[in-house]
Tab-separated table of C-alpha atoms and ligand atoms in Angstrom:
chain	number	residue	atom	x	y	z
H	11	UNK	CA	7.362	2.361	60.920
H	12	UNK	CA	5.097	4.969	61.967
H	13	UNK	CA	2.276	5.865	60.123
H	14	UNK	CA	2.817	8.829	57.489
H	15	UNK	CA	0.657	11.936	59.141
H	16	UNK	CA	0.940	14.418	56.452
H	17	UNK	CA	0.717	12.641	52.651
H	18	UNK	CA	0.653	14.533	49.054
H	19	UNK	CA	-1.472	12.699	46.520
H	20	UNK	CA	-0.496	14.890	43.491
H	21	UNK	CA	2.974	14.879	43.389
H	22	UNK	CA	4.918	14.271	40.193
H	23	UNK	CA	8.289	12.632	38.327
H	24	UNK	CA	9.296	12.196	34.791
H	25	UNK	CA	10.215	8.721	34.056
H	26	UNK	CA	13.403	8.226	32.057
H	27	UNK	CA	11.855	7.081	29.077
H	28	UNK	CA	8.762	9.520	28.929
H	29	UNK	CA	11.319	12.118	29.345
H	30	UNK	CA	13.225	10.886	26.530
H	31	UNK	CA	10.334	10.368	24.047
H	32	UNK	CA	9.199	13.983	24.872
H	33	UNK	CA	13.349	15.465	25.144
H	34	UNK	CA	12.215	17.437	28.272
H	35	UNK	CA	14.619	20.468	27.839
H	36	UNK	CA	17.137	20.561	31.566
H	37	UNK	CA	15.132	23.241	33.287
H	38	UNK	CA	15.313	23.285	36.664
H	39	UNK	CA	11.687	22.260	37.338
H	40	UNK	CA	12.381	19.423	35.064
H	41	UNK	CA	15.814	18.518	37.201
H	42	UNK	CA	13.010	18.060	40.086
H	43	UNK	CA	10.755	15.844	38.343
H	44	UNK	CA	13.949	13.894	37.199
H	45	UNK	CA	14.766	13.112	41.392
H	46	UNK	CA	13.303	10.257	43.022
H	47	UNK	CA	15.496	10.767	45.885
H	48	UNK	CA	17.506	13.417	47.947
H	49	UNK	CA	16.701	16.715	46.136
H	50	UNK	CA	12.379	15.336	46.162
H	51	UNK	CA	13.107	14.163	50.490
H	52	UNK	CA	14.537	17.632	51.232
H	53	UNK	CA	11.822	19.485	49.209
H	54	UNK	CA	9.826	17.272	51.425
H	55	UNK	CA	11.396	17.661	54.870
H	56	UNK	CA	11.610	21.398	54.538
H	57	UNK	CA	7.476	21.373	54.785
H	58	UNK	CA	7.103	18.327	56.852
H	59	UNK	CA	5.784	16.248	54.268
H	60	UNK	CA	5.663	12.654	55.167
H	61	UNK	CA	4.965	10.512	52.516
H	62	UNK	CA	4.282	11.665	48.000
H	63	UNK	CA	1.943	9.510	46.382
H	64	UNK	CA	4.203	10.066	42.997
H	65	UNK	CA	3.130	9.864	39.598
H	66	UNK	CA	3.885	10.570	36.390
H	67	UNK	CA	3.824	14.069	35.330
H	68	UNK	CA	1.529	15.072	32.060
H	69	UNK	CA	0.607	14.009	29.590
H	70	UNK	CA	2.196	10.790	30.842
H	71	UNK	CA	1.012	7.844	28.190
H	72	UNK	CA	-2.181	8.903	27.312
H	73	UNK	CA	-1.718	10.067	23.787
H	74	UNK	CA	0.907	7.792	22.457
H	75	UNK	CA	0.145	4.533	20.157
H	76	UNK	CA	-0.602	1.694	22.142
H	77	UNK	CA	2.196	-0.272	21.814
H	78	UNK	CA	4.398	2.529	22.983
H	79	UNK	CA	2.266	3.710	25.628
H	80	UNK	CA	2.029	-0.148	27.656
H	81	UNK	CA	6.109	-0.497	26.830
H	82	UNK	CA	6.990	3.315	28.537
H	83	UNK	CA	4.089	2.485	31.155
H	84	UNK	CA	5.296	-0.387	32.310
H	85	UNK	CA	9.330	1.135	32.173
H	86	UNK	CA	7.638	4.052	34.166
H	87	UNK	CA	6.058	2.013	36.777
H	88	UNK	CA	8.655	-0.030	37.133
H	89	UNK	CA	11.220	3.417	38.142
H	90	UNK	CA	8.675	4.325	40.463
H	91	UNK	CA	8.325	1.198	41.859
H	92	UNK	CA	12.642	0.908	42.356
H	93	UNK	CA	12.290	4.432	44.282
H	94	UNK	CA	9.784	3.330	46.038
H	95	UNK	CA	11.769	0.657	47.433
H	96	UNK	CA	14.763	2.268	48.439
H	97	UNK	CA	12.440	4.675	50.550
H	98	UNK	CA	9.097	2.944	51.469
H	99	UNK	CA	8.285	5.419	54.507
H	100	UNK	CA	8.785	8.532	51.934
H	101	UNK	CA	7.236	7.645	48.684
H	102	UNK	CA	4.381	5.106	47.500
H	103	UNK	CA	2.754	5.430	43.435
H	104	UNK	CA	0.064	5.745	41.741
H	105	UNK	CA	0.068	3.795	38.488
H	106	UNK	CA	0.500	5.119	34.907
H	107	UNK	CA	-1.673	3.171	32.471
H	108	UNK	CA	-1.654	2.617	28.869
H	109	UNK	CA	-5.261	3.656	28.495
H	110	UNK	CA	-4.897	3.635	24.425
H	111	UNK	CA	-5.252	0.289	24.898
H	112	UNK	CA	-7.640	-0.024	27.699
H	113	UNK	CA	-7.124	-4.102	28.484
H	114	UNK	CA	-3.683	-3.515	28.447
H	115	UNK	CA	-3.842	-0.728	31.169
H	116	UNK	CA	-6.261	-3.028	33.639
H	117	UNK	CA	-3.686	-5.298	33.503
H	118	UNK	CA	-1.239	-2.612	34.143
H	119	UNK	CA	-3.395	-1.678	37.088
H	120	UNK	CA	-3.191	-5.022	38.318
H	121	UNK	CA	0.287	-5.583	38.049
H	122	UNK	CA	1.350	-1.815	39.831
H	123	UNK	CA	-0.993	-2.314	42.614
H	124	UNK	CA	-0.715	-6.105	43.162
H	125	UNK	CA	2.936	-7.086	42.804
H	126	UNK	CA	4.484	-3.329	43.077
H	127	UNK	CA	1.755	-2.009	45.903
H	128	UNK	CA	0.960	0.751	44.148
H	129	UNK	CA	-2.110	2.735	45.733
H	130	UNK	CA	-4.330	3.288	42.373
H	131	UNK	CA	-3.711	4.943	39.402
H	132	UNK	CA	-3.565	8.484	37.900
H	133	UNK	CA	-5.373	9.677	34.700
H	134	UNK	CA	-3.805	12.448	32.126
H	135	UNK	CA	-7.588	13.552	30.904
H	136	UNK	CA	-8.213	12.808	27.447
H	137	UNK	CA	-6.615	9.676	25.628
H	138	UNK	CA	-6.397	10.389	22.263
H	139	UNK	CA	-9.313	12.950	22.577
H	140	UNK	CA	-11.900	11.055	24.413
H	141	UNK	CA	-12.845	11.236	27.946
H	142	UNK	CA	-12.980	8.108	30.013
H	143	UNK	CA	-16.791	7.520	29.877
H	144	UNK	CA	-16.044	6.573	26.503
H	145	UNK	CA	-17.368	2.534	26.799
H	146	UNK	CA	-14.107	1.163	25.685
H	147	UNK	CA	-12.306	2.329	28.860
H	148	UNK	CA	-14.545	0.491	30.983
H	149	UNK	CA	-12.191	-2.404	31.615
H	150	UNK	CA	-9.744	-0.051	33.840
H	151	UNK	CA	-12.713	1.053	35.792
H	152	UNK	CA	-13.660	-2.763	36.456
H	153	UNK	CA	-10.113	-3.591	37.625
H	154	UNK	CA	-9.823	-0.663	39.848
H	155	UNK	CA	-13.363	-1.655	41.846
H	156	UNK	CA	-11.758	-4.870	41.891
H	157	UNK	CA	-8.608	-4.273	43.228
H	158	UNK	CA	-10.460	-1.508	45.281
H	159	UNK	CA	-8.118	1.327	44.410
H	160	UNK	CA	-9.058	5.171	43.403
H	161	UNK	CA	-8.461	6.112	40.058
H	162	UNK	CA	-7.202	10.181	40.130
H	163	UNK	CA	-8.159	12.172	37.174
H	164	UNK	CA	-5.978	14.721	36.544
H	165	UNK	CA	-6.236	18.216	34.190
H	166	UNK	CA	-4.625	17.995	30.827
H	167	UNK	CA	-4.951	20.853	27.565
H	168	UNK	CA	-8.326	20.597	26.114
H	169	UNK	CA	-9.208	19.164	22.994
H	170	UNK	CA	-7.687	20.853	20.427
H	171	UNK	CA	-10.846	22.132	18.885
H	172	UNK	CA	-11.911	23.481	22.325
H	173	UNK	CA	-8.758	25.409	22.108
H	174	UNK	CA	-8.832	26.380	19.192
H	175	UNK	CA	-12.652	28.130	19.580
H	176	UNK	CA	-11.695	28.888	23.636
H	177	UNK	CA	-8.717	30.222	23.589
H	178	UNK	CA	-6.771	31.009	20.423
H	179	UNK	CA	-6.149	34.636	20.944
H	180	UNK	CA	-5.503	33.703	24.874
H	181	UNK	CA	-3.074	31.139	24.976
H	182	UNK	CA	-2.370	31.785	28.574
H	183	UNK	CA	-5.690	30.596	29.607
H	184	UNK	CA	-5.709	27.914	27.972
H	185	UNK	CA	-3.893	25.410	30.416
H	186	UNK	CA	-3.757	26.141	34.267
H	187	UNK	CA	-5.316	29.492	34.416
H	188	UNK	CA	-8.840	27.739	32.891
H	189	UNK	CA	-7.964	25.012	30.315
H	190	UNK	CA	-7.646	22.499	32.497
H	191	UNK	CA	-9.916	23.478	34.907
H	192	UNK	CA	-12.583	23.139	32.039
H	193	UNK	CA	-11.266	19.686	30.906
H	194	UNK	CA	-10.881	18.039	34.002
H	195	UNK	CA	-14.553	19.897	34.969
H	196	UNK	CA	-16.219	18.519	32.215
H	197	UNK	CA	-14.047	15.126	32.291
H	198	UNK	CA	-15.989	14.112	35.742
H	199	UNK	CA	-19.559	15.708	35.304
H	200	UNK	CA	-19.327	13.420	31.857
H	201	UNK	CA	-18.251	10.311	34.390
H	202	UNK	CA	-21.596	10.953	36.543
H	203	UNK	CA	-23.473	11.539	33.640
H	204	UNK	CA	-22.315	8.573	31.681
H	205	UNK	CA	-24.306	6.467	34.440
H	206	UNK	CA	-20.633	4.878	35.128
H	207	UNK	CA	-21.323	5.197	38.724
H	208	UNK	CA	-24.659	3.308	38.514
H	209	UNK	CA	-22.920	0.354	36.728
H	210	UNK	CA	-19.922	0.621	39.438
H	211	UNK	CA	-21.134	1.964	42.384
H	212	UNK	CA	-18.121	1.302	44.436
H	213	UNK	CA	-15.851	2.991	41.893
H	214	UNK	CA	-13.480	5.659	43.978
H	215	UNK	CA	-12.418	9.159	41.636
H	216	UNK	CA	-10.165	11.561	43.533
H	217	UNK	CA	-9.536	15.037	41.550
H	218	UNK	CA	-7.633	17.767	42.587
H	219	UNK	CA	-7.549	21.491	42.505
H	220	UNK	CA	-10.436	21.640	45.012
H	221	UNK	CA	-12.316	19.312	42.622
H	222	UNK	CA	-11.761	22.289	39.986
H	223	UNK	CA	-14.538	24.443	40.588
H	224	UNK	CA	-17.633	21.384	41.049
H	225	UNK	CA	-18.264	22.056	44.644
H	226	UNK	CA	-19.139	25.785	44.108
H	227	UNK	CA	-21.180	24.285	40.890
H	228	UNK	CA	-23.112	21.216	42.503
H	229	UNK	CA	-26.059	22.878	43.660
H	230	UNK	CA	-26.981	24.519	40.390
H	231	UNK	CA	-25.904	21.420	38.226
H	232	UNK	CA	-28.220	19.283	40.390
H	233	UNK	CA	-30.775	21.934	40.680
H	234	UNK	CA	-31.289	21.511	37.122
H	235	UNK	CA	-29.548	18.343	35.526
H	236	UNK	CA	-32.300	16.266	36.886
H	237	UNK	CA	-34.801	17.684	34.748
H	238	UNK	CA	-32.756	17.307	31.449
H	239	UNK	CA	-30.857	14.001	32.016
H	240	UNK	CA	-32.933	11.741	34.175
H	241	UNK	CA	-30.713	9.523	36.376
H	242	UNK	CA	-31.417	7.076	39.110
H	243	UNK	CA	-29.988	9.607	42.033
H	244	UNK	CA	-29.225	13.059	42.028
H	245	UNK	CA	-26.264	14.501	40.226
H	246	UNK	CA	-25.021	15.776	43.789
H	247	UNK	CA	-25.633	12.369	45.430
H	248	UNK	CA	-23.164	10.568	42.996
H	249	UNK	CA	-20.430	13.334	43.388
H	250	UNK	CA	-20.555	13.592	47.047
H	251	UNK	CA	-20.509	9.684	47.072
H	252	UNK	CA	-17.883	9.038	44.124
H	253	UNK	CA	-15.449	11.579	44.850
H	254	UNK	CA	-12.631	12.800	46.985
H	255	UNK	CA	-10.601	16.098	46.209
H	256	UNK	CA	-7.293	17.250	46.688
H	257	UNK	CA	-5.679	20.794	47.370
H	258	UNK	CA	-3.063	20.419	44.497
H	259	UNK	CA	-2.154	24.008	43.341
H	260	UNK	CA	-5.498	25.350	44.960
H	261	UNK	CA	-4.558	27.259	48.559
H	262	UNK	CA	-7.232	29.032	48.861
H	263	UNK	CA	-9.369	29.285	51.922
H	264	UNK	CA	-12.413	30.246	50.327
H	265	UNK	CA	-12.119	27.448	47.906
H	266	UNK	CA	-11.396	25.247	50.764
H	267	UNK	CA	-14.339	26.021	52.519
H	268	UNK	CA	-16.995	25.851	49.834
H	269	UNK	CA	-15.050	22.329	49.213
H	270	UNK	CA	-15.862	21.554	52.729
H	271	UNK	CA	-19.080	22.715	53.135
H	272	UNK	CA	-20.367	20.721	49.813
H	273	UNK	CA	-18.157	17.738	50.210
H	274	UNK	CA	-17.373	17.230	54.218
H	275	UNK	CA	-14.406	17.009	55.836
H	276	UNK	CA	-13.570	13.865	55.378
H	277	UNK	CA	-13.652	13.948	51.152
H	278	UNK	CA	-10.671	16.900	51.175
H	279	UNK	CA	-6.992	15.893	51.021
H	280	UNK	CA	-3.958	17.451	51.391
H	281	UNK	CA	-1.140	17.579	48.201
H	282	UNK	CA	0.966	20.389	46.516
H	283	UNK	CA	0.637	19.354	43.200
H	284	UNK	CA	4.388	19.560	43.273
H	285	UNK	CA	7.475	20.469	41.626
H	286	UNK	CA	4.392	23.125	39.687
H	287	UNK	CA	3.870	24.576	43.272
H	288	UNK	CA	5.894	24.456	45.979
H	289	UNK	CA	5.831	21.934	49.160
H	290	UNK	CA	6.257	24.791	51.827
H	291	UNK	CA	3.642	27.681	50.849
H	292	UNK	CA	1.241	24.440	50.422
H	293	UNK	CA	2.044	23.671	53.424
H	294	UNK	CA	2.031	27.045	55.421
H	295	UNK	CA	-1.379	27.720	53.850
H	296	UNK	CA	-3.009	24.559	55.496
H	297	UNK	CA	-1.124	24.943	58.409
H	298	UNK	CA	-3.089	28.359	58.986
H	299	UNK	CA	-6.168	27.493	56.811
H	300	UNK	CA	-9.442	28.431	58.952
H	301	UNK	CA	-10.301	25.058	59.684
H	302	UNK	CA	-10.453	23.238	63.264
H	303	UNK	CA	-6.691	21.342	64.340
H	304	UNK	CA	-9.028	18.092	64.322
H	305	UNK	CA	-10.320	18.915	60.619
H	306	UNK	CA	-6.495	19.806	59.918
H	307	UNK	CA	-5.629	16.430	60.542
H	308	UNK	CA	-7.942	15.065	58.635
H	309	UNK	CA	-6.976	16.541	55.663
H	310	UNK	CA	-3.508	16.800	55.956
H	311	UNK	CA	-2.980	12.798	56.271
H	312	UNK	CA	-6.011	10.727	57.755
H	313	UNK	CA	-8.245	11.003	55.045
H	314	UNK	CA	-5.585	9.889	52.674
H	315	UNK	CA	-4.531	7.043	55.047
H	316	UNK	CA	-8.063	5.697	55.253
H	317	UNK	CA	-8.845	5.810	51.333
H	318	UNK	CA	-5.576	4.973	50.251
H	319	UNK	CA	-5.217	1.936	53.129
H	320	UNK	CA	-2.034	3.166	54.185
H	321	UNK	CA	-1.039	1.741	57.406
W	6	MN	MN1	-0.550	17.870	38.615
């Protein structure tokens, strides 16, 4: 098998059961999320996509009662896992995890990267409300140094009072256009803050959407966070060491090159954030994006290959 050279990390399915709890209308993004096979490959193929690192779309299992969220976790997993199989040079997973009950979705961890070589695990934003500095999520983060797998945070609606104040009379804004941007913002700059990185300091965090917005913000946020919440490093220090960010629905090559310049090459990775944008104009951006062919290939697979231990 020949090592994938071009691999999307945010790149999503419904599972059966998720889809059922939630009865996902038949649109015909939903049809996409639905594949796991020949419609997802040529979607693929068309942009020379090698390999999706699939997961669950949102709000995956985040917000359901626990007992719920490990059974249609697990079920979910376990569909990923069966696709997976039948094409093991096209797709590999990242887990979903019953974070409403946070021992439950360590062991979930476990299980999907352990027995079903899974490469880590993906993170709808807020369970139940609270962000995942919360203390009582601190078991997942412990099983993921362990197993030494990134954990990938991704955007979900604010809180609903933060709509509510933000964005009642703008609906619009409140999810892609800014919502999530503001969630999934605050949702890691709360991680550093917590002093979660000083109690795991080999933890691994990948966001995408350029890292929504933090590396055109790092210089002011360390500039003056150190003055008003005294840590053991600089702000900066812990996101440039903690962090690796993804292109999902961001081609943009300004974007792209603040990322760069704050972060360094190696810390930017290639995905679509897929069926929500689509496979070729992700891929025709980076194929022209003004970066060098070496830096290219970086991003477009090797990065991913190295973090993810892809072979
Ligand atoms: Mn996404």
């Amino acid at each position: 098998m020949t090592p994938p050279k071009v691999i999307a990390l945010e790149e999503h399915f419904t599972s059966p059961g998720l889809r059922a709890l939630r009865g996902e209308k038949d649109t015909p993004v939903q049809r996409k999320l639905d594949d796991l096979g020949e419609l997802r490959i040529r979607e693929m193929d068309e942009a020379g996509i090698d390999l999706q690192i699939i997961s669950e779309n949102n709000p995956a299992t985040q917000n359901l009662d626990a007992e719920t969220a490990i059974k249609l976790a697990r079920a979910s997993n376990d569909v990923l896992h069966e696709a997976v199989r039948r094409h093991p040079d096209r797709f590999s997973g990242f887990a979903t995890l019953p974070t409403p009950d946070p021992a439950a979705a360590a062991n979930e961890l476990e299980r999907a990267v352990s027995k079903l070589g899974f490469r880590g695990a993906m993170i709808m934003g807020l369970t139940h409300g609270r962000f995942m500095d919360d203390k009582r999520f601190r078991p997942i983060f412990e099983r993921a140094v362990e197993l030494d797998v990134p954990l990938y945070i991704h955007p979900t609606p604010p809180h609903p009072a933060v709509q509510e104040v933000y964005f009642k009379e703008y609906l619009a804004l409140a999810v892609a256009p800014l919502g999530f941007t503001l969630e999934t913002l605050t949702h890691t700059f709360r991680l550093v803050v917590s002093g979660l990185f000083d109690e795991f300091p080999a933890l691994k965090i990948i966001v995408g959407h350029l890292g929504e917005t933090a590396p055109f913000l790092l210089w002011r946020t360390d500039n003056i966070l150190g003055e008003r919440a005294p840590m053991p490093r600089a702000f900066a220090e812990y996101y440039r060491e903690h962090f690796w960010l993804t292109t999902s629905g961001a081609f943009s090559n300004s974007a792209l090159t603040c990322s760069i310049a704050e972060m360094g090459v190696e810390r930017i990775m290639f995905s679509i954030d897929w069926p929500f944008m689509s496979n070729r104009a992700g891929r025709k951006w980076m194929d022209a994006a003004p970066v060098s062919d070496h830096v290219r290939t970086l991003i477009l697979g090797d990065n991913a290959r190295k973090l993810l231990k892809l072979s």
